[in-house]
Coordinates of N, CA and C in Angstrom, one line a residue:
X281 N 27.3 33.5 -24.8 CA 26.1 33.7 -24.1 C 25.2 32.4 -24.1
X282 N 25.7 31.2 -25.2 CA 24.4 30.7 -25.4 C 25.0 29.5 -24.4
X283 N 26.5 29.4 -24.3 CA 26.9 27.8 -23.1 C 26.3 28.6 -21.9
X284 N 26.8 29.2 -21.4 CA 26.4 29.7 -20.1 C 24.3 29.5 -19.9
X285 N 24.1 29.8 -20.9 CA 22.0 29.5 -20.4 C 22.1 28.1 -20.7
X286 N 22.8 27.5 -21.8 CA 22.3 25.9 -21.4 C 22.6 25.3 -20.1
X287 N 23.8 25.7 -19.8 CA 24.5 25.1 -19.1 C 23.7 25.5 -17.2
X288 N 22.9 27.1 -17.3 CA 22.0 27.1 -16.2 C 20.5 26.3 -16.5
X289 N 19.9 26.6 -18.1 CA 19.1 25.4 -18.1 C 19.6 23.5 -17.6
X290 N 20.2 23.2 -17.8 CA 20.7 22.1 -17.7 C 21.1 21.4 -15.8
X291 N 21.3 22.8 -14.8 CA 21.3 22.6 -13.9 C 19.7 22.4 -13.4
X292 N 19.3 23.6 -13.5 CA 17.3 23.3 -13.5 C 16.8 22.3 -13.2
X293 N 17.2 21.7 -14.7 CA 16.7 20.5 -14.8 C 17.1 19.4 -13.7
X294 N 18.6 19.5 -13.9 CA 18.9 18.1 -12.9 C 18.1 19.1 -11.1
X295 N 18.6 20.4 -10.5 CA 17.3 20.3 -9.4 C 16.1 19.8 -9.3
X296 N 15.7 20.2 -10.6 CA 14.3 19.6 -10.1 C 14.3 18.3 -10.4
X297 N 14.7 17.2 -11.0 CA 14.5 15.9 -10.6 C 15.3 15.6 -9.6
X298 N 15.9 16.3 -9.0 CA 16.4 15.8 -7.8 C 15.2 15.9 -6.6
X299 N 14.7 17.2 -6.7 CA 13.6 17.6 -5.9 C 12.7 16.6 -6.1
X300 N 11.9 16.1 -7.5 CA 11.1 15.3 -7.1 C 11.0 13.7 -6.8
X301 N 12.5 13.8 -7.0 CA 12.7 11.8 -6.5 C 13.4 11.6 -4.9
X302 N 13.4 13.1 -4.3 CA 13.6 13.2 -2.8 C 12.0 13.5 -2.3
X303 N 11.0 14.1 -2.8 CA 9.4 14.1 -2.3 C 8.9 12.3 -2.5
X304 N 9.3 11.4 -3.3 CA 9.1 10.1 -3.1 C 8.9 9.6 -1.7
X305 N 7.7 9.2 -1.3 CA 7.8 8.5 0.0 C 8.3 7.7 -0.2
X306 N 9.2 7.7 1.1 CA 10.1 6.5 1.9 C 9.1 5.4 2.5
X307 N 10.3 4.3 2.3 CA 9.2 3.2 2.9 C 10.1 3.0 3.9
X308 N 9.4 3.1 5.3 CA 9.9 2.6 6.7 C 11.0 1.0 6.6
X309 N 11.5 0.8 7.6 CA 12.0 -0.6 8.0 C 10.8 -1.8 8.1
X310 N 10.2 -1.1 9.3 CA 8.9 -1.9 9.5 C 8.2 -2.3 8.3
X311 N 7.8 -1.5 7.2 CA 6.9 -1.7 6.2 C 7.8 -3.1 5.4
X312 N 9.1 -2.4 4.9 CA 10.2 -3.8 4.6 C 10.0 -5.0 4.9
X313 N 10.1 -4.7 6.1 CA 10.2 -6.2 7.1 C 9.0 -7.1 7.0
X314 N 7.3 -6.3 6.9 CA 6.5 -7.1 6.5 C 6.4 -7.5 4.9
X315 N 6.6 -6.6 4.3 CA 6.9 -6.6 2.6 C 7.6 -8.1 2.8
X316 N 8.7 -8.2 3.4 CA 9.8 -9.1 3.2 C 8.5 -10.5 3.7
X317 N 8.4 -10.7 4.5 CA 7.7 -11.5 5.1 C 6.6 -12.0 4.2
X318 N 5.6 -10.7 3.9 CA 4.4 -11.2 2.7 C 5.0 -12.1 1.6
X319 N 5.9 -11.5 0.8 CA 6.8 -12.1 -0.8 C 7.3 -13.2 -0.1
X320 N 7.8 -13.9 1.1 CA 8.2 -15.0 1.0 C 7.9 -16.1 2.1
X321 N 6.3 -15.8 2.1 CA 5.4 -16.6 2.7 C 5.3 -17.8 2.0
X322 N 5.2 -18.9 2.4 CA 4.9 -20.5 2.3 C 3.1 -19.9 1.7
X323 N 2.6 -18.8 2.5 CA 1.0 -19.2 2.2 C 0.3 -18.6 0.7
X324 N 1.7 -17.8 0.3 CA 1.2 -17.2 -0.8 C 2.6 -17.6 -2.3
X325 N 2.0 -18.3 -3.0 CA 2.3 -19.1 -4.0 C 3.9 -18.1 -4.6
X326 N 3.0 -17.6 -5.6 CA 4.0 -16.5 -6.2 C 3.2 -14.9 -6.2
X327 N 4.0 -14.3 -6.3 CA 4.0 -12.9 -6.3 C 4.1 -12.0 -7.6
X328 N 3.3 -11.5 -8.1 CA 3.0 -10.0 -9.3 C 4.3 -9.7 -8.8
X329 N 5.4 -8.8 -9.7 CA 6.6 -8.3 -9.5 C 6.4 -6.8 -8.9
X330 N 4.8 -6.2 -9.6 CA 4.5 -4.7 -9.1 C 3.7 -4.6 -8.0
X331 N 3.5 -4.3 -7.3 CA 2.6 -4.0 -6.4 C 1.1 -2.9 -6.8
X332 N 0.3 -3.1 -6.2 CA -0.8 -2.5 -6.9 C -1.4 -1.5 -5.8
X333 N -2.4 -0.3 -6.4 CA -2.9 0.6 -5.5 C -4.1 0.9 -5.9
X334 N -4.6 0.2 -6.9 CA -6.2 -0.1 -7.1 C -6.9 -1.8 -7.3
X335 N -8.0 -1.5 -7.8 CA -8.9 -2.5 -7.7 C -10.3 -2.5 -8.0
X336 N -10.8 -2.9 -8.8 CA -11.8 -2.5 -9.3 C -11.8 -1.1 -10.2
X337 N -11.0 -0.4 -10.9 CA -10.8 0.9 -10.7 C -11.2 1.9 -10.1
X338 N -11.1 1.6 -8.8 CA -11.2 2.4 -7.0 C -9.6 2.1 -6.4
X339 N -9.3 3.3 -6.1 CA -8.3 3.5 -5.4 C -8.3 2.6 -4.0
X340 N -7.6 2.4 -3.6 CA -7.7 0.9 -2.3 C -7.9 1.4 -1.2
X341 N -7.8 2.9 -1.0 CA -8.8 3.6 -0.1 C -9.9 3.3 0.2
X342 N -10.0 3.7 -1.1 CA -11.7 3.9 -1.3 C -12.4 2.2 -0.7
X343 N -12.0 1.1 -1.2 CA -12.5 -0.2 -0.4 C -12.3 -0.4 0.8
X344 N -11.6 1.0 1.6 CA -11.3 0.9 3.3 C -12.7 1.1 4.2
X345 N -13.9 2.3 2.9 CA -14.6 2.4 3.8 C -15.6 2.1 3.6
X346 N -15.9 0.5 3.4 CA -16.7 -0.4 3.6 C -16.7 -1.3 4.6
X347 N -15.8 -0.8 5.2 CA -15.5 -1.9 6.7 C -16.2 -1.4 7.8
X348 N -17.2 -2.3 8.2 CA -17.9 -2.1 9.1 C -17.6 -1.6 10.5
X349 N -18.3 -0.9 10.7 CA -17.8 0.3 12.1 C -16.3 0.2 12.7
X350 N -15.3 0.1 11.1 CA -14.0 0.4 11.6 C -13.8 -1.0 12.0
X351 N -14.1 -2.2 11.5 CA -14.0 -3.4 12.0 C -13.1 -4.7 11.4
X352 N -11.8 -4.5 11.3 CA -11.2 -5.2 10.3 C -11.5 -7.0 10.5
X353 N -12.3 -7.8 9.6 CA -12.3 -8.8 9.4 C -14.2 -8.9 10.9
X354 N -14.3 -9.9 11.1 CA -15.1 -9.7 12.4 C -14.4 -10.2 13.7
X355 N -14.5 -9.4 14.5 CA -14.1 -9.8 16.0 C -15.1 -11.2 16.5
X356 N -15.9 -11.3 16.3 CA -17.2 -12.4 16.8 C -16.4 -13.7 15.7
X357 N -15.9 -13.9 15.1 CA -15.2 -14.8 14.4 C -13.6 -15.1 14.1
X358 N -13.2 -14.1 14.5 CA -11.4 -13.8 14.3 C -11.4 -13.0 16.1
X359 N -10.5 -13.9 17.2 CA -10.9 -12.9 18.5 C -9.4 -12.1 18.0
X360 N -8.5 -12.3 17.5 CA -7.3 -11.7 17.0 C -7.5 -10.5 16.3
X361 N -8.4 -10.2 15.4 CA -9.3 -9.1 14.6 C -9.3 -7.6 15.5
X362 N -9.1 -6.6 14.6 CA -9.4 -5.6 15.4 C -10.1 -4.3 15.0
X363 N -10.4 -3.6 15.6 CA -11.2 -2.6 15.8 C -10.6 -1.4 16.2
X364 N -11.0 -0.5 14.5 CA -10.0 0.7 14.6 C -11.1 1.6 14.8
X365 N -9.9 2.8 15.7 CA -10.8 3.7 16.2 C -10.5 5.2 14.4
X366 N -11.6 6.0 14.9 CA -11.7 7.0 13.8 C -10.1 7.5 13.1
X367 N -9.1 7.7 14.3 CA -8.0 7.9 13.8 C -7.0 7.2 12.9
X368 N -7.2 5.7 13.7 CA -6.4 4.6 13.1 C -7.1 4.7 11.7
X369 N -8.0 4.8 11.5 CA -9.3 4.3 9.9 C -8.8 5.1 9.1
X370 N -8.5 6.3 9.8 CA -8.3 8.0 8.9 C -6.7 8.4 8.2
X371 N -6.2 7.1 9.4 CA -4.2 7.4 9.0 C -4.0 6.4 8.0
X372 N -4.7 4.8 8.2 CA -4.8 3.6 7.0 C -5.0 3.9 5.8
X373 N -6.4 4.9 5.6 CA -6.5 5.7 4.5 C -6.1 6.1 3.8
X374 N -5.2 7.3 4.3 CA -4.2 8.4 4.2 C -3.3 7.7 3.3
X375 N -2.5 6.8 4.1 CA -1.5 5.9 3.9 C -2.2 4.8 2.1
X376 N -3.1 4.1 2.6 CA -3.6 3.5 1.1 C -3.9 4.6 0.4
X377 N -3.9 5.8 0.1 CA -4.2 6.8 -0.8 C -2.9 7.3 -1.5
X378 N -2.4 7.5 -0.7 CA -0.9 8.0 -0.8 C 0.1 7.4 -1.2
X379 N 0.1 5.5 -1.5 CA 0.9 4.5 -1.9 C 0.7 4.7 -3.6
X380 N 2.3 4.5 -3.7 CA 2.7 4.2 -5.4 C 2.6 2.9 -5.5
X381 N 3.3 2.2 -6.6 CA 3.4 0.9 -7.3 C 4.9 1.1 -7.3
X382 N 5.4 -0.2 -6.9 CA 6.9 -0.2 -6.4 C 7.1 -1.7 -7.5
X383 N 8.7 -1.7 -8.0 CA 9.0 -2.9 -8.1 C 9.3 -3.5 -7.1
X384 N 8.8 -4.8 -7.2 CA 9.1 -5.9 -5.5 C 11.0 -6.1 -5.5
X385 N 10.8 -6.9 -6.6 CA 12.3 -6.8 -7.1 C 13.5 -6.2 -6.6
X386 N 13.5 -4.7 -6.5 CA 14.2 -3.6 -6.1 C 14.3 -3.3 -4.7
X387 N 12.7 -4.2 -3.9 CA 12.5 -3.9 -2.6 C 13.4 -4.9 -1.8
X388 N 12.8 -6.4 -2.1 CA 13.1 -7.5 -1.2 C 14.1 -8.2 -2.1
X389 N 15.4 -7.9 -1.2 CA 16.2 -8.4 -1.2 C 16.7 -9.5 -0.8
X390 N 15.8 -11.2 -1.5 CA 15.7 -12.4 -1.1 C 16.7 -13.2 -2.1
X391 N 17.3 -14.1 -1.5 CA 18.3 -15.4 -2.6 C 17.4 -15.5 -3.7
X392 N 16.5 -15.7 -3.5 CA 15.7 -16.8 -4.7 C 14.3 -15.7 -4.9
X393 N 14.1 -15.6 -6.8 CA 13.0 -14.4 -6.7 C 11.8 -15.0 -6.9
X394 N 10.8 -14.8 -6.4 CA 9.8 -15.2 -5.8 C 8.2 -14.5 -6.6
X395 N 9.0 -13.3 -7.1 CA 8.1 -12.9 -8.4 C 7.6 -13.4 -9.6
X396 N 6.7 -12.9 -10.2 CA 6.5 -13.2 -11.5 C 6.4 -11.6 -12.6
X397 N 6.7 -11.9 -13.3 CA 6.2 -11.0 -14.5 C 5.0 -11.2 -15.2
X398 N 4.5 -11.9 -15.8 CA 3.4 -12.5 -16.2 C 2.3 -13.4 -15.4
X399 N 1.6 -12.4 -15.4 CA 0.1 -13.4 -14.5 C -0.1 -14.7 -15.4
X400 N 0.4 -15.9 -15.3 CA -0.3 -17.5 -15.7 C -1.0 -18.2 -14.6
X401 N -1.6 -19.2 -15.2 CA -2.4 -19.9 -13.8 C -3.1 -19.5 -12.9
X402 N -3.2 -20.3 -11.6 CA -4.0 -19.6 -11.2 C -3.3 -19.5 -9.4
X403 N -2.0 -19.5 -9.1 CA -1.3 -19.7 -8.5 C -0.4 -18.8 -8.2
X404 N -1.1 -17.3 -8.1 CA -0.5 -15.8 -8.5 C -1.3 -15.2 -7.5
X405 N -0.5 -14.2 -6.4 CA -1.4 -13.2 -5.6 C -0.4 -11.8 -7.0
X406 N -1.6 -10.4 -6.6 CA -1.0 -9.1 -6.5 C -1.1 -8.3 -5.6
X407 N -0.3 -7.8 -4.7 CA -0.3 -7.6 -3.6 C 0.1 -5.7 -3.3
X408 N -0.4 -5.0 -2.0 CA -0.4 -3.7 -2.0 C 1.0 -3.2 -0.8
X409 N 1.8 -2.6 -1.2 CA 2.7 -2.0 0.3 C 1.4 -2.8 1.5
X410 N 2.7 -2.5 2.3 CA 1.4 -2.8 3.7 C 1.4 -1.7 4.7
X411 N 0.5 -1.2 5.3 CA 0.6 -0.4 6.0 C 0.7 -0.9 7.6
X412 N 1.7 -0.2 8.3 CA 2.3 -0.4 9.7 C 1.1 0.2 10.5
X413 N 0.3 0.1 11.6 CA 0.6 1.0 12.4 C -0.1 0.4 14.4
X414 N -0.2 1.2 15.0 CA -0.2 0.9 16.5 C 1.4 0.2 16.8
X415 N 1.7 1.4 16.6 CA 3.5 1.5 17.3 C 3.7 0.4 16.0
X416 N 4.1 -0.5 15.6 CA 4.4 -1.4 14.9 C 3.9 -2.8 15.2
X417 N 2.5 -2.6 15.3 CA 2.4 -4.0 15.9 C 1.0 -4.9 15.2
X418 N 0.7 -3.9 14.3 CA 0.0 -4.4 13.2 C 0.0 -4.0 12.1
X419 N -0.1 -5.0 10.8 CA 0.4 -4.2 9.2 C -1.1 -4.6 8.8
X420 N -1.5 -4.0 7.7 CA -2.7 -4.4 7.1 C -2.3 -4.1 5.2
X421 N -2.2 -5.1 4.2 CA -2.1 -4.7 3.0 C -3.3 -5.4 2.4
X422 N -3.2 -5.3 1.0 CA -4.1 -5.8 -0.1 C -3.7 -6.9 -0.5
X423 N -4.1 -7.7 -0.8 CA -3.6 -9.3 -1.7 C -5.5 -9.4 -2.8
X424 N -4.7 -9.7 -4.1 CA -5.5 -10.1 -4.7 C -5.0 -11.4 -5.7
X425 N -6.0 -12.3 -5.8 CA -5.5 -13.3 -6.9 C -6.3 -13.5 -7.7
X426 N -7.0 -14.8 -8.2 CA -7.4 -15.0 -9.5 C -9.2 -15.0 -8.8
X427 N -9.4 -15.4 -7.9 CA -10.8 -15.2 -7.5 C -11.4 -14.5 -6.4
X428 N -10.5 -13.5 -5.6 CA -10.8 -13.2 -5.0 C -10.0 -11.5 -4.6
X429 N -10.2 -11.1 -3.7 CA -9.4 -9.7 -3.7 C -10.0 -9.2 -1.8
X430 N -8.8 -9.1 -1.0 CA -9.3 -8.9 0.3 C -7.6 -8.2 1.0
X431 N -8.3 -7.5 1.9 CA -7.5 -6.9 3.0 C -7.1 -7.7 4.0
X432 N -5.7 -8.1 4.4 CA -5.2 -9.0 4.9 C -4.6 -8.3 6.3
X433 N -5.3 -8.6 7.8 CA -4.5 -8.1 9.2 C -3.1 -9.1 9.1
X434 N -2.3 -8.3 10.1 CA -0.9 -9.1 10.3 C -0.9 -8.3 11.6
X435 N -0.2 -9.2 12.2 CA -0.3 -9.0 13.9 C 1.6 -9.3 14.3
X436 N 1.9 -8.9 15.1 CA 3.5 -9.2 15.2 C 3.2 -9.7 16.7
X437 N 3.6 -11.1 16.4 CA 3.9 -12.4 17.1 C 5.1 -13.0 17.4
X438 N 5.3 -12.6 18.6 CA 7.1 -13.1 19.1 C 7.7 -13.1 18.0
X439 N 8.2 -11.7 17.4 CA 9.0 -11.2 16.7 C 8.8 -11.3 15.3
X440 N 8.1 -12.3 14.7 CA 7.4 -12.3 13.0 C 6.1 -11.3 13.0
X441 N 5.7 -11.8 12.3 CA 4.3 -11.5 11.7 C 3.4 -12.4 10.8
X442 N 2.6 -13.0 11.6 CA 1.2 -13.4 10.8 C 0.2 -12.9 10.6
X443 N -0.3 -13.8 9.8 CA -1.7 -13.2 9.3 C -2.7 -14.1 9.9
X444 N -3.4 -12.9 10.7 CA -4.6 -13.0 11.4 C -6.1 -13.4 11.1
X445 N -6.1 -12.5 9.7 CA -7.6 -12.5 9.5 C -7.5 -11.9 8.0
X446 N -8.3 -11.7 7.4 CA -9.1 -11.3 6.2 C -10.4 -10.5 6.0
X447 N -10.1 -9.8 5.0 CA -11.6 -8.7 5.1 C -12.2 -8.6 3.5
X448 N -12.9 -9.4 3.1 CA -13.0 -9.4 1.4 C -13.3 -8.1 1.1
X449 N -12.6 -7.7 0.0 CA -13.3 -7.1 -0.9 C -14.2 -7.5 -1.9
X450 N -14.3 -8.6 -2.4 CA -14.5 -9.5 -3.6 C -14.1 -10.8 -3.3
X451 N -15.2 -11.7 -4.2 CA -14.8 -12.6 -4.8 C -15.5 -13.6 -6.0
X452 N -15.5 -14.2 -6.5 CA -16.4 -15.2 -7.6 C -16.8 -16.8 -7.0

């Protein structure tokens, strides 16, 4: 009597961790492909190995809605800059609410690792998933480094992706 209940305890168990590492959101191609692009940017030194989903101890939401009438970075100074409507503001959100902390590591799969484990110097971003969206044709993530911490547009440009503009959060 007693193999037979461990042995349905024991199933249980493995269901439900199966259940809950299939509820894990998936990270798109697109998100990859900018992921991949951010970590092995010329413009950003080295890379935190985790990715992050706060700041300040505020959720990276929560610094979405300080952007001026839905205005990422200013259009009057960036003509690249754009201007999201209530829905775009409301899905970015969703999405920065909704992001875990991922090893980069595990993600981007580059020759040469481009991470760090230990914050030294001052030659270190930490950086957030990025979020995709308008069909795929703009990502927007977090980058923070040693003096500063801002929301970064990326625009897809004959087939890459640059970065457009900047939206501080912070800085010293």
């Amino acid at each position: 009597m007693r193999k037979p209940t461990l042995f349905f305890i024991g199933l249980l168990a493995l269901a439900s961790l199966h259940l809950a590492h299939s509820q894990k959101k998936t990270i798109d191609e697109t998100e990859l492909e900018v992921l991949t692009k951010i970590v092995d940017s010329d413009s950003i030194p080295t890379v935190y190995y985790k990715t992050t989903i706060t700041e300040m101890s505020q959720p990276l939401s929560r610094h979405l809605f300080y952007l001026k009438d839905f205005d990422i970075c200013s259009t009057l100074v960036h003509p690249d800059s754009t201007k999201l409507d209530k829905e775009e503001r409301d899905y970015i959100v969703e999405r920065f609410a909704s992001m875990e902390t991922y090893n980069l590591n595990k993600l981007v799969k580059v020759p040469k690792n481009h991470t760090l484990k230990q914050l030294k110097g001052h030659n270190w971003f930490i950086i957030s998933m990025p979020v995709v969206f308008r069909d795929g044709k703009y990502a927007i993530y977090y980058s923070k480094g040693e003096y500063s911490g801002q929301f970064v547009l990326m625009k897809k440009i004959g087939g890459g992706w640059k970065d457009v503009c900047y939206s501080a959060v912070w800085s010293e």
